[in-house]
Structures are given as structure tokens and as C-alpha cells.
Amino acid sequence: MYGGTAEPNGAAPDIISFGDVHFTWPGKNAFALAIERFALPARERVLLIGPSGSGKSTFLSLLCGILAPQAGRIEILGRELTRLGAAARDAFRAEHFGIIFQMFNLLPYGSVIDNVLLPLSFAPGRRKRATATGSAAEEAQRLLARLGLEEAHLHDRSAANLSVGQQQRVAAARALIGAPEIIVADEPTSALDRDRQDAFLDLLFAEVSAAGATLIMVSHDRSLAPRFDRVLRLAEIAKTTAAHLGAAA
Amino acid sequence: MIVLRLALKSLVNRWITALLTIVTIAASVVLLLGVEEVRTGARQSFADTISGTDLIVGARSGGLNLLLYSVFRIGNATNNVTWQSYKDIAARPEVAWIVPLSLGDSHHGFRVLGTSTDYFTHYKYRATHGLSFVAGGPFSDLFDAVIGAEVADKLGYKIGDPIVLQHGLGEVSFLEHDDKPFRVAGILERTGTPVDRTVHVSLEAITAIHVDWQSGARIPGQSVPAEEVRKMDLTPKDITAALVGLKSKLAAFRLQRAINEYRAEPLSAILPGAALQELWGLVGTAETALRIVSAMVVATALLGMLTMILSTLNERRREMAILRSVGARPRTVLGLLMAEAGVLTAVGVALGIMLLYAALFLARPYVDAAYGLHLPIAPLKPDAWATLGTIVLAGCIAGLLPALRAYRLSLADGMTVRT
């Protein structure tokens, strides 16, 4: 999939680019979002600062292909997302994105391992990579161990029994399994206390680097800024016109 | 596939509501199939009660009434058939055999049937089954009685026991034929027909116990002792009805017409099958009503399932957002919810079938004893399978409603994980 763009020597090419993107939520009190230009090179770690109501959720939905803009062009990994149908976008997301939410990341009735393996059902390419050296379950266990969940007895436990910090690490393992190119994290540490935030980010950064992935993290917490290659304010990227802030925040 | 396994786990996670839903559907299926089983069982039972008899002759009345009182011991004859008419019919060339029936007395609530010994050879049920004796044999003496299996069971009679017949048909009668007691001469094998609930005596015995009676009461001051009676001419004056077997079934309509046009007295002859059809026509409306009610119970159960799934939808928006984020298509989410409804319905139907057979197995002896209804335990008929298939299909379609709602929610939620 990545092969569409040849990688020139030196500077990494842009793997994400938005051009004149316009999106309006359907309905009367339409919340609209416009992005004139936004581009990211590969392997960067980017922090997007955006308070609630800044169109964060809409932006991420566009980026991951859950929503399609009414106008404009979104290109990711050389593929023009805006030319794909909904099903193709879903398949593309499964293959190339790992997503970590703020909280409630896991299916509570599934085991830890089940939760980590979940994306592989939708992404044959990631499954292939994850099983390159062994079984998918082994790869999941390796990732969990790297993320500080080495106790094997945890892996068969129901995800609902884990602490919030543990849950976020399982979510990170799920995002990372099969090495997708882009990791999107939506305030993944806001439910954690300071010490745990740092520990979580250390682990996450190490794994993202090891996988050679691009990390896009959204947060309203500026204090995280020093750890990132680049810090952007969502308000600078996206112009929103909101009749009702709540509609898409 | 992991997604299906997780969907199943999600269902197991909500096992109490899921189980209740399944049980509700199962109960409705038991009702639906049970009504059908009882209906066909009742029809079969009725149809099996009399076979081999080509015509039933009685005083002029409705065909159904004649069938009901002569064979099923339900209701009473409006009038009698004179002995002369009986002999005239018996003498007709088409007639192979004729069995007289005389009703009107009872014994502890069981009806007494005066007949000839031919009854035991010519009465047939369940197509070809004839009557046979568990003990003893047909009556040989004037005051001999042959009792049905249930009479013997309920009253604990054995061969040789004396019994006293009661005048009239009440369970408790103050008018007893106690001056002329009978002796149990034979006990019939169980047939699942009204024969089980009948005390059979000879036609002459019926005459004998009524010689000193008039208009339903004993003639005051006149009592003919049993020994005297034996010397009297006991040819009956009249009988209630007669079963007729023909040499050729083709003659049935001809003889029927002849009897219906009989000059000396107004008579009716009926074909048992035709009269049964009349009965089905009569109860058909009630059957349809029952079926509609049970179909509505099934619909209610499916609505219950719908409510259950819809009520969990909000808390499951998170689950759907997660599935969407890992690349599940909205169609997958829709499919999962429909599959959930389908699985619940299918399990409910399967449980219903099991419960139905368990219920049939347990209730059969009781229903047989209490209503003489022989419920067959047989594999489900193609009709029943079609009905069950329709229910599962309806379940899936009912699941479409929450599924479509989930589909819309998951599209609208986008990447937001709602709590």
C-alpha cells in the first residue's frame, strides 16, 4: 500500500495531505469544518492541541476515513481517500491506522488477547505482518509484554477487570499490532495520573519508533509538547463554523 | 472469526436478558405448536374412534347430533327407532351386519350401552383395530356386563364383581336398578375411545331392567323379580341407534337415501366421515381463533426481543465505535445485530421444540385419561417446520430495526466513543 509513493533520499515524503477539504454535518444546526492545507511527513510525532468543540472528533473521523468530506482531497500513504467508497475506506483504515481512544477502548466481555487481535480480522496485511515470526497471539503477547503487561495470566482475563492504565496499554497494543503506518491517539492519557501518563507515553513512543510509524496525538494538554517533533494547534489547521458546538465535539 | 466470537460473548455477557428473551420465544413456540398438536390430535382421535362402520342409523335428527350421541356418548337421542324399523333395515340385501345400540342408563357416571355381541366383532377403531378382552369375554347371561378399560380402572372392578345400573345419566342417581344387579363378565382392552368409558350389556338386559318401569319411574307396587324376568319375552320395543356395515361401500348412498325416506317412521342415516366433516366445519372457527391468538403470542415474544436489543443499543454504541475504528464496516455492525436477533430466535425455537416434546411426553397419559385424547408423539410435520422457519425469519427481520438504528448511530458517531 505504501508503495505508491517512492521515498526520495533524505527528507521523508508527506504521508498525509489535506487540500481544500470541506465537511458539513448533516442536519439543521450544521457544524462545518474546513481545512485548506494540512500535511505530515512520515515517522513524525505530532501533537495536535485542540480543546473540545474545536472539531477534533470531526477531523479525526475525516483522517481515518470514517467520514468523507463533501469537497476537497485527502491523500494518505499516496492513496486518495476521497476517491474511495465507504467500504474501501473502512478496509484502508483497518490496514493502515491504529487508533487509541481517550477511554473505554476495549470490548469489556472480550479477553485481553481478543481485544488486541481484533483489528487483524479486518486487515489481512496486518495479520500477515503480525504472523511473520509466529502466531498472532504470540505477537500480541510480545506487544503486551513490551507495554508492561508481561503477566501472562492477565492475557486471558476479561478486559473489564483491568485498571484504566492497563486498559490503555492494551489499547496501544491493539493499535500497534501488525505495524500500521499511522497511529492516531485521541487524548490517550487524560484518564491517567501524571506518573502513569509519562510511563504510558514512554512505552508508546518506544513502540511507535520501533514500528517506524507516524504518531498523531490529540490533546488539550500543552505540557506534553516537549516530547513531540511538532506541535500544531487544531484551530490553525481547521476553520470551524458551528451553530452548535455539541454537534460534533 | 473473532468478531462473531466476541458478538457471542457480548450476548453471554447479557445472559439474563438473553435467557429471558429465549424462554419467552420458546414458550410462545410451545403454545403455537401445542395448539396445533392438540388440534390434530383431537381430529385424529375423533376420526379414529369409529372406522369400518358405513352408516349410522337413528331417529330423524341432525347428522352431527346422531354421530355425537351414538358414537361419542355426547348428548342424547331425541327419539328412538322402533324394533320393527331396525328389523326392516337389517333385512335389506345391502346390509352385511347391523349392531343395535340402546342408551339411556348409566353406572357411576359411565354410560350403559345395550347392544348385541356383534358389537365386539364389528366395532373398529384406529382404522383396523378391533375390540379385545383383557379378561373374561362377551356377555353370555342376561345379567352379564362388559366394561371398558377406564370403567375397570376407575371403579376397580374385576371379573365377577356385581354392579348396579342407574336409571338416567346423572353421576349420582336416586333411581337404581338395584333389584336386578349385573355381574362383570368381561373387561375390554384400552382403546382411547369412548368404549373405555362404557358399560356394555345385552339389549335384552336393557329391556329386562325396565319391564316394571314406565315413563322413567318404577311402576308403584309392581316389581318383577329377576328370576321372573328371565322367562319373559325380552325383545326390545325400540333402540336408540344402529351401526350398519355394508357389503359394498358403493351402496352407502343408496341405502342412506332409502332410510331417510323410510315411510313407517322418520329416520336418519349418516356417513360417519361426512358427519365428522360437519363437526370440523363447526369447530374450525374456534381453531382459527386459537391459531391467531398463538401467532400473536409469538409476535409479542419477538417484540419483547426487539425491546431487549433496542434497550442495550445505547450502551453498545461504544462497542460499535470500537469495531468501526478497527475497520468494521457499518454493514458488519448491522449484520452482527441481525445475527444476534436471529440466534436468539433460533435458540428460542429450538428450546420451544424441546419443551413441546417434554410437555407432550408428560401430559400424554393425563390427557389420554382425562379427555380420551390420544396425542401422538411424532416428528414435526413439514408445515410445522415451515412455521418455525417463518418465526426465525421474522426474528431476523425484527432484528433489522435495532440493527438499522445501530447502523445510523455508528455513522453519526464517527470516531466518538460515547459512554
XYZ file of C-alpha atoms in Angstrom:
668
model
C 0.000 0.000 0.000
C 2.796 2.319 0.909
C 4.484 1.560 -2.375
C 2.526 4.190 -4.257
C 4.995 6.909 -3.408
C 8.675 6.404 -3.938
C 10.724 7.529 -0.982
C 13.300 10.077 -2.066
C 16.620 10.214 -0.239
C 16.794 12.442 2.789
C 13.517 14.142 3.653
C 10.560 11.828 4.225
C 7.629 12.422 1.905
C 4.269 13.577 3.180
C 2.144 10.598 4.119
C -0.889 12.682 4.982
C -2.121 15.635 2.981
C -5.397 17.537 3.099
C -6.290 20.046 0.374
C -9.321 22.378 0.468
C -11.336 19.942 2.496
C -14.862 20.933 3.462
C -17.119 18.909 5.639
C -20.561 19.767 6.968
C -22.516 17.529 9.313
C -25.970 16.858 8.005
C -28.863 18.439 9.848
C -30.090 21.934 10.504
C -27.601 23.138 13.078
C -24.787 22.087 10.870
C -21.288 22.071 12.228
C -18.867 22.658 9.384
C -15.137 22.192 9.184
C -12.744 23.442 6.518
C -9.080 22.555 6.129
C -7.231 24.473 3.478
C -3.966 22.661 3.758
C -2.509 20.144 6.143
C 0.379 17.776 5.513
C 2.563 15.482 7.601
C 5.774 13.701 6.722
C 6.257 10.079 7.687
C 7.573 8.970 11.073
C 6.837 12.263 12.770
C 5.375 12.530 16.186
C 2.792 15.266 16.108
C 0.797 16.756 18.925
C -2.451 18.424 17.914
C -3.677 20.824 20.523
C -7.404 21.161 20.418
C -9.962 21.798 23.148
C -13.340 20.155 22.902
C -15.515 21.818 20.336
C -12.622 22.585 18.060
C -13.704 19.963 15.579
C -11.228 17.410 16.885
C -13.552 14.486 16.515
C -14.642 15.509 13.039
C -11.028 15.988 11.986
C -10.036 12.537 13.236
C -13.064 10.951 11.553
C -12.041 12.557 8.248
C -8.427 11.498 8.718
C -9.383 7.895 9.414
C -11.917 7.778 6.620
C -14.982 7.229 8.794
C -16.378 10.439 7.350
C -15.953 11.648 3.802
C -15.740 15.382 3.076
C -18.226 16.968 0.700
C -15.391 18.747 -1.112
C -11.617 18.629 -1.272
C -8.969 15.980 -1.312
C -7.436 13.806 1.388
C -4.420 11.739 0.458
C -2.907 9.219 2.811
C 0.072 6.999 2.027
C -0.293 8.002 -1.594
C -3.882 6.844 -1.739
C -6.557 9.375 -2.436
C -9.004 8.601 0.365
C -11.597 10.928 -1.100
C -11.852 8.728 -4.163
C -12.573 5.574 -2.223
C -16.018 4.290 -1.363
C -17.097 3.829 2.233
C -16.207 0.131 2.299
C -12.779 0.735 0.779
C -12.119 3.463 3.333
C -13.066 1.060 6.136
C -10.643 -1.513 4.753
C -7.966 1.167 4.347
C -8.422 2.294 7.943
C -8.188 -1.274 9.203
C -4.949 -1.792 7.295
C -3.101 1.452 7.929
C -4.418 3.021 11.135
C -4.080 2.108 14.743
C -6.473 4.077 16.914
C -6.390 4.671 20.651
C -9.303 6.440 22.297
C -9.395 8.505 25.422
C -11.018 5.705 27.406
C -13.374 2.790 27.025
C -11.125 1.340 24.399
C -11.879 -2.301 24.970
C -14.759 -4.650 24.431
C -15.429 -5.461 28.085
C -16.579 -9.046 27.567
C -13.608 -9.989 25.396
C -10.323 -11.232 26.797
C -7.249 -9.028 26.636
C -5.829 -11.115 23.792
C -9.120 -10.995 21.869
C -9.110 -7.224 22.104
C -5.553 -6.958 20.823
C -6.221 -9.328 17.925
C -9.453 -7.599 16.901
C -8.082 -5.400 14.050
C -6.430 -8.362 12.351
C -9.870 -9.708 11.371
C -10.331 -6.672 9.173
C -6.776 -6.232 7.926
C -5.183 -9.166 6.092
C -1.954 -7.193 5.523
C -1.533 -6.510 9.217
C -2.331 -10.128 10.001
C 0.418 -11.200 7.635
C 2.942 -8.902 9.321
C 1.802 -9.925 12.786
C 2.218 -13.602 11.962
C 5.550 -13.216 10.157
C 7.514 -14.632 13.067
C 4.942 -16.730 14.858
C 1.276 -16.869 15.703
C -0.797 -13.704 16.036
C -1.388 -14.488 19.698
C 2.361 -14.667 20.292
C 2.808 -11.289 18.639
C 0.020 -9.886 20.820
C 1.709 -11.281 23.910
C 5.049 -9.826 22.829
C 3.480 -6.378 22.371
C 1.672 -6.584 25.691
C 4.906 -7.528 27.392
C 6.711 -4.610 25.758
C 3.942 -2.335 27.008
C 4.431 -3.527 30.542
C 1.711 -6.169 30.710
C 4.025 -9.138 30.885
C 1.968 -11.134 33.343
C 0.614 -13.860 31.124
C -2.298 -14.520 33.454
C -3.667 -11.109 32.511
C -3.967 -12.011 28.877
C -6.863 -14.380 29.176
C -8.675 -12.195 31.626
C -11.750 -10.243 30.686
C -10.762 -6.745 29.627
C -13.335 -5.299 32.009
C -11.254 -6.364 35.009
C -8.233 -4.247 34.123
C -7.320 -0.889 35.605
C -7.663 2.169 33.367
C -3.894 2.327 32.875
C -3.767 -1.319 31.901
C -6.690 -0.845 29.534
C -4.888 1.986 27.737
C -1.822 -0.190 27.297
C -3.953 -2.977 25.837
C -5.452 -0.372 23.502
C -1.951 0.660 22.478
C -1.049 -2.955 21.758
C -4.182 -3.229 19.621
C -3.245 -0.079 17.718
C 0.291 -1.319 17.152
C -0.302 -4.947 16.223
C 0.588 -5.721 12.621
C 2.514 -2.430 12.401
C 0.098 0.011 10.759
C 1.742 3.134 9.356
C -0.274 5.683 11.294
C -1.155 5.667 14.973
C -3.912 8.049 15.992
C -4.372 8.672 19.683
C -7.235 10.761 20.977
C -6.225 12.043 24.426
C -4.997 8.602 25.426
C -3.575 9.773 28.734
C -6.254 12.087 30.020
C -7.707 9.384 32.220
C -4.310 8.635 33.777
C -2.453 10.414 36.555
C 0.792 12.220 35.827
C 3.211 9.357 36.603
C 1.211 6.903 34.594
C 0.885 9.383 31.733
C 4.660 9.576 31.413
C 5.109 5.856 31.718
C 2.424 5.214 29.112
C 3.886 7.744 26.677
C 7.406 6.313 27.118
C 6.147 2.889 26.160
C 4.006 4.160 23.334
C 6.809 6.267 21.840
C 9.268 3.402 22.014
C 6.904 1.071 20.205
C 5.889 3.647 17.605
C 9.559 4.267 16.861
C 10.306 0.560 16.722
C 7.494 0.114 14.210
C 8.517 3.167 12.225
C 5.023 4.585 12.453
C 3.724 8.126 12.391
C 2.024 9.235 15.575
C -0.741 11.797 15.663
C -1.882 12.550 19.136
C -4.661 14.924 20.060
C -4.709 16.578 23.441
C -5.620 19.787 25.168
C -2.633 19.358 27.472
C 0.205 21.645 26.329
C 2.614 20.254 28.883
C 3.120 17.208 26.700
C 4.533 19.372 23.911
C 8.278 18.902 24.565
C 8.066 15.214 23.814
C 6.860 15.732 20.232
C 8.608 16.576 16.978
C 5.962 19.074 16.107
C 3.078 20.765 17.889
C 0.151 22.103 15.955
C -2.963 23.900 17.069
C -6.038 22.422 15.534
C -7.547 25.884 15.276
C -4.749 26.863 12.922
C -5.389 23.912 10.654
C -9.118 23.749 10.642
C -11.671 26.505 10.500
C -14.935 25.587 12.076
C -18.306 27.185 11.769
C -20.512 25.899 14.469
C -24.113 26.597 15.112
C -23.958 24.114 17.964
C -20.670 23.169 19.474
C -22.031 19.963 20.868
C -22.975 18.549 17.494
C -19.650 17.013 16.698
C -17.381 17.754 19.598
C -13.938 -15.489 13.346
C -13.050 -13.344 16.303
C -15.817 -10.796 15.658
C -18.505 -13.470 15.793
C -16.943 -14.935 18.895
C -16.959 -11.508 20.522
C -20.575 -10.963 19.484
C -21.445 -14.248 21.138
C -19.521 -13.246 24.261
C -21.385 -9.959 24.267
C -24.617 -11.937 24.287
C -23.365 -14.243 27.028
C -22.390 -11.123 28.959
C -26.056 -10.128 28.930
C -27.175 -13.653 29.671
C -30.086 -12.865 31.989
C -31.960 -10.733 29.496
C -30.893 -13.027 26.664
C -32.148 -16.076 28.550
C -35.458 -14.429 29.386
C -35.895 -13.497 25.749
C -35.125 -17.050 24.662
C -37.534 -18.507 27.219
C -40.280 -16.109 26.107
C -39.815 -17.132 22.496
C -39.662 -20.801 23.491
C -42.910 -20.512 25.456
C -44.656 -18.880 22.531
C -43.399 -21.619 20.218
C -44.675 -24.290 22.626
C -48.075 -22.622 22.595
C -48.151 -22.326 18.821
C -47.058 -25.894 18.167
C -49.013 -27.243 21.130
C -52.283 -25.835 19.832
C -51.539 -27.467 16.505
C -50.646 -30.793 18.134
C -53.780 -30.833 20.250
C -55.859 -29.810 17.255
C -54.554 -32.575 15.006
C -54.532 -34.986 17.946
C -58.188 -34.228 18.642
C -59.127 -34.600 15.000
C -57.244 -37.844 14.714
C -58.772 -39.083 17.923
C -62.269 -38.312 16.709
C -61.641 -39.745 13.282
C -60.076 -42.865 14.811
C -62.978 -43.539 17.122
C -65.134 -45.157 14.530
C -63.986 -46.994 11.478
C -65.428 -49.789 9.426
C -68.969 -48.558 10.025
C -70.587 -47.356 6.814
C -73.802 -45.890 8.147
C -75.231 -44.888 11.486
C -79.000 -45.034 11.754
C -81.077 -43.174 14.317
C -84.269 -41.227 14.747
C -84.503 -38.211 12.493
C -82.167 -35.519 13.719
C -79.093 -33.632 12.646
C -76.298 -35.851 11.406
C -73.812 -34.410 13.855
C -76.121 -34.946 16.807
C -76.667 -38.555 15.815
C -72.920 -39.142 15.489
C -72.185 -37.488 18.817
C -74.692 -39.430 20.899
C -74.322 -42.789 19.195
C -70.526 -42.981 18.996
C -69.123 -40.370 21.356
C -71.783 -40.636 24.059
C -72.156 -36.879 23.958
C -75.709 -35.542 24.252
C -78.888 -37.532 23.997
C -81.120 -39.009 21.357
C -84.231 -37.035 20.585
C -86.194 -40.111 19.738
C -85.894 -43.861 19.351
C -86.000 -46.278 16.461
C -88.639 -48.967 16.667
C -87.612 -52.592 16.649
C -89.651 -53.108 13.520
C -87.686 -50.453 11.613
C -84.463 -51.990 12.857
C -85.503 -55.381 11.562
C -86.546 -53.885 8.229
C -83.151 -52.287 7.749
C -81.329 -55.406 8.900
C -83.243 -57.386 6.262
C -82.092 -55.229 3.373
C -79.812 -57.012 0.937
C -77.036 -54.359 1.042
C -76.526 -54.844 4.773
C -73.625 -57.064 5.782
C -74.049 -56.580 9.518
C -76.000 -54.368 11.876
C -75.417 -53.659 15.523
C -78.180 -52.142 17.671
C -77.327 -49.501 20.276
C -79.535 -48.670 23.227
C -78.532 -45.841 25.536
C -80.114 -44.112 28.481
C -78.802 -45.690 31.669
C -75.576 -45.139 33.498
C -73.283 -46.541 36.126
C -71.375 -44.062 38.316
C -71.324 -41.532 35.512
C -70.307 -44.057 32.873
C -72.861 -44.684 30.183
C -74.511 -48.042 29.776
C -74.835 -49.344 26.250
C -77.269 -52.089 25.407
C -76.109 -53.927 22.333
C -75.594 -57.349 20.806
C -72.443 -59.473 20.950
C -71.863 -58.490 17.311
C -70.702 -55.164 18.694
C -67.484 -56.764 19.904
C -66.712 -58.167 16.467
C -67.814 -55.291 14.250
C -66.839 -52.188 16.166
C -63.493 -50.978 14.818
C -61.284 -48.054 15.807
C -57.994 -46.597 14.523
C -58.684 -47.967 11.043
C -58.484 -51.699 11.697
C -58.234 -52.257 15.437
C -60.993 -54.380 16.875
C -62.072 -54.763 20.478
C -60.343 -57.392 22.538
C -60.720 -58.584 26.092
C -58.170 -58.191 28.856
C -60.200 -60.582 30.958
C -63.413 -62.557 30.553
C -65.465 -62.390 27.382
C -68.702 -61.140 25.842
C -71.897 -61.380 27.872
C -73.457 -64.826 27.874
C -76.011 -64.457 30.655
C -78.828 -61.910 30.666
C -77.266 -60.031 33.594
C -73.716 -60.036 32.331
C -71.864 -56.756 31.703
C -68.703 -55.995 29.758
C -66.852 -52.915 30.956
C -64.383 -50.597 29.265
C -60.813 -50.236 30.474
C -61.371 -46.937 32.227
C -64.501 -48.128 33.998
C -62.466 -51.022 35.332
C -59.584 -48.738 36.343
C -61.643 -46.028 37.997
C -64.026 -48.291 39.848
C -61.551 -51.088 40.494
C -63.751 -53.842 39.094
C -62.683 -57.316 38.269
C -64.433 -60.276 36.711
C -67.369 -61.487 38.781
C -67.986 -58.229 40.660
C -71.655 -57.288 40.979
C -72.717 -53.895 39.626
C -75.974 -51.997 39.826
C -77.069 -49.791 36.949
C -78.665 -46.423 37.493
C -81.579 -45.081 35.592
C -80.784 -41.915 33.682
C -77.429 -40.355 33.035
C -76.533 -38.427 36.183
C -73.330 -39.111 38.089
C -75.451 -39.608 41.182
C -78.803 -41.206 40.613
C -81.527 -41.974 43.116
C -83.215 -44.350 40.750
C -81.299 -47.567 40.811
C -81.967 -50.840 39.113
C -80.917 -52.417 42.365
C -83.373 -55.230 42.104
C -81.520 -56.601 39.099
C -77.785 -56.494 39.711
C -75.304 -57.369 36.935
C -72.097 -59.301 37.027
C -68.874 -58.175 35.317
C -68.293 -60.777 32.622
C -65.576 -59.121 30.582
C -63.103 -56.241 30.633
C -62.075 -54.676 27.348
C -58.587 -53.572 26.427
C -57.927 -49.834 26.395
C -58.796 -48.247 23.068
C -58.531 -44.496 23.635
C -62.130 -44.168 22.510
C -65.427 -43.689 24.402
C -65.652 -47.506 24.553
C -63.256 -47.284 27.525
C -65.869 -45.318 29.434
C -68.828 -47.552 28.645
C -70.591 -50.402 30.422
C -71.906 -52.827 27.814
C -74.877 -55.087 28.459
C -77.129 -57.044 26.169
C -80.119 -55.414 24.552
C -82.375 -57.890 26.347
C -80.915 -56.818 29.686
C -81.936 -53.238 28.968
C -85.475 -54.454 28.344
C -85.337 -56.630 31.431
C -84.406 -53.896 33.854
C -87.190 -51.707 32.508
C -90.072 -54.179 32.433
C -91.551 -52.808 35.619
C -90.798 -49.176 34.705
C -92.848 -46.621 32.930
C -92.082 -43.051 31.950
C -88.779 -43.053 33.740
C -90.009 -44.303 37.100
C -90.760 -47.599 38.687
C -94.437 -48.558 38.481
C -95.588 -48.474 42.115
C -96.431 -51.829 43.541
C -95.175 -53.724 40.540
C -91.864 -55.395 40.913
C -90.850 -58.222 38.689
C -88.112 -60.282 40.334
C -85.017 -61.025 38.304
C -85.857 -64.717 38.069
C -89.293 -63.988 36.603
C -87.849 -61.668 34.047
C -85.797 -64.408 32.519
C -88.974 -66.157 31.455
C -90.434 -63.128 29.726
C -90.140 -62.122 26.082
C -87.348 -59.588 26.187
C -87.418 -58.431 22.575
C -86.941 -54.673 22.801
C -89.651 -52.306 21.613
C -87.158 -49.791 20.416
C -83.456 -48.947 20.282
C -81.514 -45.682 20.160
C -79.438 -46.187 17.044
C -77.716 -48.805 14.951
C -74.331 -49.198 13.320
C -74.527 -50.640 9.821
C -71.825 -52.329 7.762
C -72.426 -52.771 4.060
C -71.411 -55.484 1.645
C -70.308 -52.824 -0.797
C -69.440 -49.289 0.124
C -70.922 -48.200 -3.190
C -74.358 -48.936 -1.759
C -73.924 -46.459 1.081
C -75.630 -43.521 -0.591
C -78.462 -45.664 -1.945
C -79.222 -47.161 1.445
C -78.834 -43.807 3.139
C -81.464 -42.375 0.872
C -83.755 -45.324 1.391
C -83.523 -44.956 5.154
C -84.019 -41.207 5.046
C -87.179 -41.793 3.037
C -88.397 -44.649 5.214
C -92.178 -44.422 5.412
C -93.105 -46.001 8.734
C -91.198 -43.525 10.888
C -88.823 -40.583 10.437
C -85.264 -41.914 10.427
C -81.819 -40.551 9.650
C -78.826 -42.390 8.248
C -75.422 -40.739 8.227
C -71.989 -41.467 6.869
C -69.622 -41.086 9.880
C -66.916 -39.340 7.810
C -69.348 -36.781 6.445
C -70.685 -36.035 9.899
C -67.140 -35.562 11.173
C -66.521 -33.075 8.384
C -69.567 -31.220 9.608
C -68.004 -31.186 13.078
C -64.703 -29.804 11.783
C -66.592 -27.099 9.942
C -68.225 -26.199 13.225
C -65.074 -26.065 15.350
C -62.957 -24.607 12.530
C -63.683 -21.043 13.592
C -62.556 -21.722 17.130
C -59.415 -23.391 15.825
C -58.630 -20.398 13.660
C -59.142 -18.097 16.632
C -56.757 -20.221 18.705
C -54.176 -20.142 15.971
C -54.432 -16.384 15.628
C -54.018 -15.978 19.370
C -50.928 -18.182 19.451
C -49.464 -16.379 16.434
C -49.957 -13.133 18.315
C -48.176 -14.561 21.325
C -45.218 -15.351 19.060
C -45.324 -11.804 17.702
C -45.350 -10.484 21.271
C -42.311 -12.577 22.124
C -40.453 -11.198 19.117
C -41.432 -7.669 20.140
C -40.008 -8.420 23.576
C -36.738 -9.403 21.962
C -36.802 -6.206 19.932
C -37.240 -4.180 23.101
C -34.391 -6.041 24.750
C -31.980 -5.420 21.883
C -33.036 -1.790 21.477
C -32.575 -1.125 25.177
C -28.996 -2.354 25.075
C -28.204 -0.324 21.995
C -27.193 2.836 23.750
C -24.668 1.156 25.993
C -23.359 -0.664 22.964
C -22.600 2.446 20.929
C -19.139 2.297 22.448
C -18.725 -1.266 21.254
C -19.745 -0.215 17.775
C -17.386 2.770 17.702
C -14.543 0.430 18.668
C -15.474 -2.013 15.932
C -15.716 0.820 13.439
C -12.320 2.168 14.494
C -10.602 -1.141 13.806
C -12.121 -1.190 10.345
C -15.514 -2.878 10.702
C -17.937 -1.675 8.087
C -21.314 -0.322 9.191
C -22.716 -3.327 7.381
C -20.802 -5.610 9.742
C -22.351 -3.842 12.725
C -25.766 -4.243 11.111
C -25.075 -7.910 10.423
C -23.963 -8.572 13.983
C -27.161 -7.186 15.465
C -29.332 -9.060 13.000
C -27.368 -12.217 13.715
C -27.953 -11.644 17.405
C -31.704 -11.458 16.857
C -31.525 -14.489 14.593
C -29.545 -16.522 17.108
C -31.887 -15.591 19.969
C -34.918 -16.572 17.915
C -33.371 -19.786 16.638
C -32.301 -20.866 20.129
C -35.755 -19.921 21.409
C -37.409 -22.004 18.721
C -35.098 -24.963 19.393
C -35.819 -24.755 23.117
C -39.518 -24.484 22.290
C -39.401 -27.707 20.308
C -37.679 -29.490 23.172
C -40.176 -28.126 25.704
C -43.049 -29.151 23.446
C -41.908 -32.754 23.304
C -41.211 -32.779 27.024
C -44.707 -31.400 27.643
C -46.295 -33.893 25.260
C -44.443 -36.720 26.911
C -45.511 -35.630 30.392
C -49.079 -34.630 29.544
C -49.932 -37.535 27.303
C -51.063 -40.043 29.932
C -53.110 -37.380 31.685
C -54.773 -36.075 28.517
C -55.456 -39.613 27.379
C -57.092 -40.478 30.686
C -58.993 -37.237 31.192
C -60.175 -36.488 27.675
C -59.643 -39.735 25.790
C -57.382 -37.730 23.538
C -54.503 -39.725 22.156
C -51.708 -37.225 21.432
C -49.217 -38.765 19.035
C -45.520 -38.075 19.679
C -44.283 -37.834 16.123
C -41.614 -35.822 14.324
C -42.697 -32.306 13.353
C -44.589 -32.101 10.109
C -43.273 -30.043 7.176
C -45.976 -27.472 7.954
C -44.639 -27.023 11.473
C -41.077 -26.668 10.176
C -42.252 -24.038 7.716
C -43.937 -22.167 10.561
C -40.784 -22.343 12.674
C -38.675 -21.175 9.739
C -41.025 -18.244 9.347
C -40.586 -17.397 13.031
C -36.778 -17.387 12.750
C -37.028 -15.269 9.629
C -39.395 -12.894 11.417
C -36.872 -12.741 14.266
C -34.105 -11.723 11.866
C -36.359 -9.131 10.298
C -37.300 -7.834 13.741
C -33.557 -7.570 14.393
C -33.290 -5.322 11.381
C -34.904 -2.491 13.312
C -32.296 -2.167 16.083
C -29.637 -3.043 13.520
C -30.611 -0.148 11.295
C -30.659 2.134 14.285
C -27.192 0.973 15.301
C -26.083 1.488 11.719
C -27.293 5.081 11.764
C -25.794 5.722 15.200
C -22.432 4.331 14.201
C -22.407 6.538 11.126
C -23.364 9.600 13.132
C -20.979 8.882 15.995
C -17.988 8.643 13.733
C -14.906 8.375 15.903
C -16.588 9.453 19.078
C -16.771 6.837 21.753
C -19.875 7.578 23.705
C -20.212 6.301 27.187
